[in-house]
Short mmCIF file of C-alpha atoms in Angstrom, two decimals:
data_model
loop_
_atom_site.label_atom_id
_atom_site.label_comp_id
_atom_site.label_asym_id
_atom_site.label_seq_id
_atom_site.Cartn_x
_atom_site.Cartn_y
_atom_site.Cartn_z
CA LYS A 1 17.00 6.55 -26.79
CA GLN A 2 15.70 2.80 -25.20
CA GLU A 3 15.15 0.04 -28.12
CA VAL A 4 13.12 -2.93 -27.09
CA THR A 5 12.88 -5.94 -30.59
CA GLN A 6 10.69 -8.56 -30.69
CA ILE A 7 10.67 -11.05 -33.00
CA PRO A 8 9.11 -11.92 -34.65
CA ALA A 9 5.99 -11.17 -34.32
CA ALA A 10 3.75 -14.18 -33.90
CA LEU A 11 4.69 -18.18 -33.41
CA SER A 12 2.37 -20.89 -33.72
CA VAL A 13 2.88 -24.09 -32.41
CA PRO A 14 1.69 -27.99 -31.93
CA GLU A 15 1.61 -28.86 -28.02
CA GLY A 16 4.29 -29.65 -26.36
CA GLU A 17 6.95 -28.39 -27.93
CA ASN A 18 9.29 -26.37 -25.84
CA LEU A 19 10.02 -22.65 -27.32
CA VAL A 20 12.52 -19.99 -27.23
CA LEU A 21 11.21 -16.36 -27.50
CA ASN A 22 13.34 -14.09 -28.17
CA CYS A 23 13.83 -10.09 -26.56
CA SER A 24 16.85 -7.76 -27.79
CA PHE A 25 17.35 -3.52 -26.37
CA THR A 26 19.51 -1.02 -27.22
CA ASP A 27 20.70 -0.21 -24.41
CA SER A 28 23.03 -2.83 -21.69
CA ALA A 29 22.27 0.06 -18.81
CA ILE A 30 19.28 -1.71 -17.03
CA TYR A 31 18.34 -1.99 -13.62
CA ASN A 32 16.35 -5.85 -14.75
CA LEU A 33 13.87 -7.38 -17.35
CA GLN A 34 10.62 -8.23 -16.46
CA TRP A 35 8.80 -10.86 -19.32
CA PHE A 36 4.65 -10.46 -18.66
CA ARG A 37 2.05 -12.34 -20.80
CA GLN A 38 -1.11 -10.82 -22.08
CA ASP A 39 -4.01 -12.44 -22.92
CA PRO A 40 -7.00 -10.97 -25.08
CA GLY A 41 -8.51 -7.62 -23.49
CA LYS A 42 -6.99 -8.31 -20.23
CA GLY A 43 -4.10 -5.90 -18.85
CA LEU A 44 -0.10 -8.23 -18.10
CA THR A 45 0.99 -10.43 -15.87
CA SER A 46 3.98 -10.13 -14.44
CA LEU A 47 5.71 -13.26 -15.72
CA LEU A 48 9.58 -12.85 -14.61
CA LEU A 49 12.04 -10.66 -13.23
CA ILE A 50 15.54 -10.77 -13.32
CA GLN A 51 17.87 -8.16 -11.83
CA SER A 52 20.77 -6.58 -13.58
CA SER A 53 23.31 -7.85 -11.44
CA GLN A 54 21.08 -12.40 -12.06
CA ARG A 55 22.19 -14.65 -14.78
CA GLU A 56 17.95 -16.52 -15.30
CA GLN A 57 14.63 -16.88 -13.86
CA THR A 58 12.90 -20.53 -13.54
CA SER A 59 8.91 -20.00 -12.54
CA GLY A 60 7.42 -23.91 -13.09
CA ARG A 61 8.10 -24.43 -17.86
CA LEU A 62 9.28 -21.16 -17.57
CA ASN A 63 12.95 -19.49 -17.59
CA ALA A 64 14.28 -16.63 -18.26
CA SER A 65 18.08 -15.68 -19.75
CA LEU A 66 19.45 -12.03 -19.75
CA ASP A 67 23.25 -11.12 -21.17
CA LYS A 68 22.72 -7.16 -20.41
CA SER A 69 26.64 -7.27 -22.14
CA SER A 70 25.00 -8.60 -25.84
CA GLY A 71 21.21 -6.68 -24.62
CA ARG A 72 19.32 -9.88 -24.49
CA SER A 73 16.44 -11.88 -22.92
CA THR A 74 14.59 -15.12 -24.15
CA LEU A 75 12.04 -16.97 -22.57
CA TYR A 76 12.22 -20.34 -22.36
CA ILE A 77 8.26 -21.80 -22.02
CA ALA A 78 9.28 -26.03 -21.61
CA ALA A 79 5.98 -28.94 -22.40
CA SER A 80 3.95 -25.91 -24.15
CA GLN A 81 0.13 -26.21 -23.40
CA PRO A 82 -2.28 -24.44 -25.79
CA GLY A 83 -3.27 -22.67 -22.15
CA ASP A 84 -0.88 -20.54 -22.73
CA SER A 85 -1.51 -18.67 -26.10
CA ALA A 86 -1.28 -15.21 -25.26
CA THR A 87 1.03 -12.19 -25.92
CA TYR A 88 4.24 -12.41 -24.76
CA LEU A 89 6.48 -8.88 -24.12
CA CYS A 90 9.82 -8.27 -22.30
CA ALA A 91 9.81 -4.69 -20.80
CA VAL A 92 13.51 -3.33 -19.69
CA LEU A 93 14.30 -1.00 -16.92
CA THR A 94 16.69 1.65 -17.57
CA GLY A 95 15.85 4.12 -14.69
CA ALA A 96 15.82 3.05 -9.98
CA ASN A 97 12.40 4.39 -10.78
CA SER A 98 11.45 4.80 -13.73
CA LYS A 99 9.40 3.71 -16.64
CA LEU A 100 9.32 0.49 -18.52
CA THR A 101 10.28 0.25 -22.11
CA PHE A 102 8.29 -2.11 -23.77
CA GLY A 103 9.15 -4.39 -27.13
CA LYS A 104 5.60 -4.65 -29.35
CA GLY A 105 4.81 -8.99 -27.78
CA ILE A 106 5.47 -12.43 -29.59
CA THR A 107 1.24 -13.39 -30.39
CA LEU A 108 2.36 -17.32 -29.35
CA SER A 109 -0.73 -19.36 -29.97
CA VAL A 110 -0.17 -22.86 -29.20
CA ARG A 111 -2.00 -25.32 -31.13
CA PRO A 112 -4.19 -28.88 -29.55
CA GLY B 1 -7.10 -3.64 -2.69
CA ALA B 2 -5.40 -7.60 -3.51
CA GLY B 3 -4.35 -5.51 -6.87
CA VAL B 4 -4.41 -2.61 -9.14
CA SER B 5 -7.87 -1.21 -10.26
CA GLN B 6 -9.01 0.68 -12.74
CA SER B 7 -12.06 2.04 -13.83
CA PRO B 8 -14.19 2.60 -16.09
CA SER B 9 -12.87 -1.00 -17.33
CA ASN B 10 -14.69 0.66 -20.74
CA LYS B 11 -15.26 4.55 -22.05
CA VAL B 12 -16.68 5.39 -25.47
CA THR B 13 -16.61 9.37 -25.55
CA GLU B 14 -17.72 11.61 -28.22
CA LYS B 15 -14.44 13.84 -30.39
CA GLY B 16 -14.01 17.49 -28.32
CA LYS B 17 -15.19 15.05 -24.88
CA ASP B 18 -13.00 14.89 -21.45
CA VAL B 19 -12.18 11.46 -19.64
CA GLU B 20 -10.98 10.97 -16.20
CA LEU B 21 -9.34 7.36 -15.68
CA ARG B 22 -8.74 6.36 -13.15
CA CYS B 23 -6.28 3.82 -10.82
CA ASP B 24 -6.71 2.43 -7.70
CA PRO B 25 -3.35 1.20 -6.74
CA ILE B 26 -1.73 -1.51 -4.67
CA SER B 27 -2.29 -0.68 -0.81
CA GLY B 28 1.45 0.76 0.58
CA HIS B 29 2.80 0.76 -3.32
CA THR B 30 4.93 4.36 -3.53
CA ALA B 31 5.52 4.42 -7.35
CA LEU B 32 2.30 4.53 -9.42
CA TYR B 33 2.38 4.87 -13.14
CA TRP B 34 1.06 5.34 -16.33
CA TYR B 35 0.88 3.92 -20.00
CA ARG B 36 -0.92 3.57 -22.88
CA GLN B 37 -0.83 0.71 -25.19
CA SER B 38 -2.73 1.64 -29.17
CA LEU B 39 -2.82 -0.63 -31.81
CA GLY B 40 0.34 -0.83 -33.57
CA GLN B 41 1.86 1.05 -31.08
CA GLY B 42 2.61 -1.32 -28.19
CA LEU B 43 2.94 0.03 -25.10
CA GLU B 44 3.71 3.05 -24.55
CA PHE B 45 4.65 4.81 -21.15
CA LEU B 46 3.05 8.79 -20.30
CA ILE B 47 3.53 9.13 -16.34
CA TYR B 48 5.31 8.20 -13.11
CA PHE B 49 4.28 9.24 -9.42
CA GLN B 50 6.50 8.46 -6.72
CA GLY B 51 5.60 9.20 -2.16
CA ASN B 52 5.63 13.77 -2.56
CA SER B 53 8.26 13.93 -6.08
CA ALA B 54 6.78 15.92 -8.74
CA PRO B 55 6.26 13.85 -11.35
CA ASP B 56 8.09 12.43 -14.62
CA LYS B 57 5.53 14.34 -17.36
CA SER B 58 8.07 12.99 -20.29
CA GLY B 59 5.87 11.01 -21.51
CA LEU B 60 2.66 13.09 -21.81
CA PRO B 61 1.76 13.09 -25.88
CA SER B 62 0.07 16.23 -25.21
CA ASP B 63 -0.86 19.45 -22.56
CA ARG B 64 -4.13 17.80 -23.31
CA PHE B 65 -2.78 15.12 -21.04
CA SER B 66 -2.82 15.20 -17.34
CA ALA B 67 -2.45 13.72 -14.78
CA GLU B 68 -2.80 13.91 -10.38
CA ARG B 69 -2.37 11.75 -7.21
CA THR B 70 -4.28 12.16 -4.37
CA GLY B 71 -2.78 11.47 -1.19
CA GLY B 72 0.28 9.52 -2.97
CA SER B 73 -3.16 6.48 -3.24
CA VAL B 74 -5.41 7.55 -6.03
CA SER B 75 -4.09 8.50 -9.56
CA THR B 76 -7.10 9.98 -12.19
CA LEU B 77 -6.04 10.36 -16.24
CA THR B 78 -7.26 12.95 -17.34
CA ILE B 79 -7.99 13.48 -21.75
CA GLN B 80 -9.63 17.15 -22.63
CA ARG B 81 -11.22 17.60 -26.06
CA THR B 82 -10.39 14.56 -26.86
CA GLN B 83 -9.68 13.03 -30.51
CA GLN B 84 -9.82 10.29 -32.27
CA GLU B 85 -6.14 9.09 -31.65
CA ASP B 86 -6.63 8.72 -28.19
CA SER B 87 -8.10 6.37 -28.40
CA ALA B 88 -6.43 3.21 -27.16
CA VAL B 89 -6.37 0.66 -23.92
CA TYR B 90 -4.61 3.17 -20.50
CA LEU B 91 -3.11 0.96 -18.72
CA CYS B 92 -1.91 2.16 -14.95
CA ALA B 93 0.78 0.16 -12.63
CA SER B 94 2.25 0.52 -9.65
CA SER B 95 5.64 -0.62 -7.87
CA LEU B 96 6.93 -1.09 -4.15
CA TYR B 97 10.02 -1.15 -4.22
CA SER B 98 12.99 0.90 -6.45
CA GLY B 99 16.63 -0.06 -8.25
CA SER B 100 16.46 -3.87 -9.71
CA LYS B 101 13.54 -5.13 -7.73
CA ASN B 102 11.24 -2.63 -8.69
CA ILE B 103 8.95 -5.10 -10.16
CA GLN B 104 4.80 -2.93 -12.16
CA TYR B 105 2.10 -4.83 -11.50
CA PHE B 106 -0.40 -3.68 -14.01
CA GLY B 107 -4.26 -2.69 -13.28
CA ALA B 108 -6.22 -4.63 -16.52
CA GLY B 109 -6.79 -1.61 -17.43
CA THR B 110 -9.24 1.08 -19.36
CA ARG B 111 -10.67 1.33 -22.55
CA LEU B 112 -11.11 3.80 -24.36
CA SER B 113 -12.90 4.69 -27.67
CA VAL B 114 -13.03 8.07 -28.69
CA LEU B 115 -16.28 8.16 -31.33
#
């Protein structure tokens, strides 16, 4: 059974800091990995998707990497801003047409 | 529509009542998913529809939960005889592609409160 872990559960950093959010998963036979952002009371916004054959994806200040063999992904946020404050969820797709298995998320607070 | 639409956005009901939650996926998306987000439990899969295939119901927590998808588009999640532990945010997602390009787009969710 696939399990996804995100540690720590919460993180508080000063504005401008570069930071790394970690995600680990137990079954390396994945099709892809997605990072989502969730604002309080809102749905999920897809940030980056890394296909199983890829090592990383970039979008603006965000960079996500994937190491399937070790079951790890990282989301790098450069020059953090207060507007980045949200919960960041990692999810893996284990079947081609299948459900996502989610971590419990990391709640990020960026202090002005 | 531009995105996945869910209604109602909030639903308050009394224990024992039935509720129906609606999801309108992105036009043309063949796959539709329901997830539940409970406090402290994270996001858990409930049910998945793909085209005309039989749905994957493996995540439904009890036989009080059911879902249907009419005409390959709109889906309704029904919870019968609601219990307090059913209180959660119910999220719907849809996707166009399968395999490694399967990106799931989520609606804003329905927040269900069972009193």
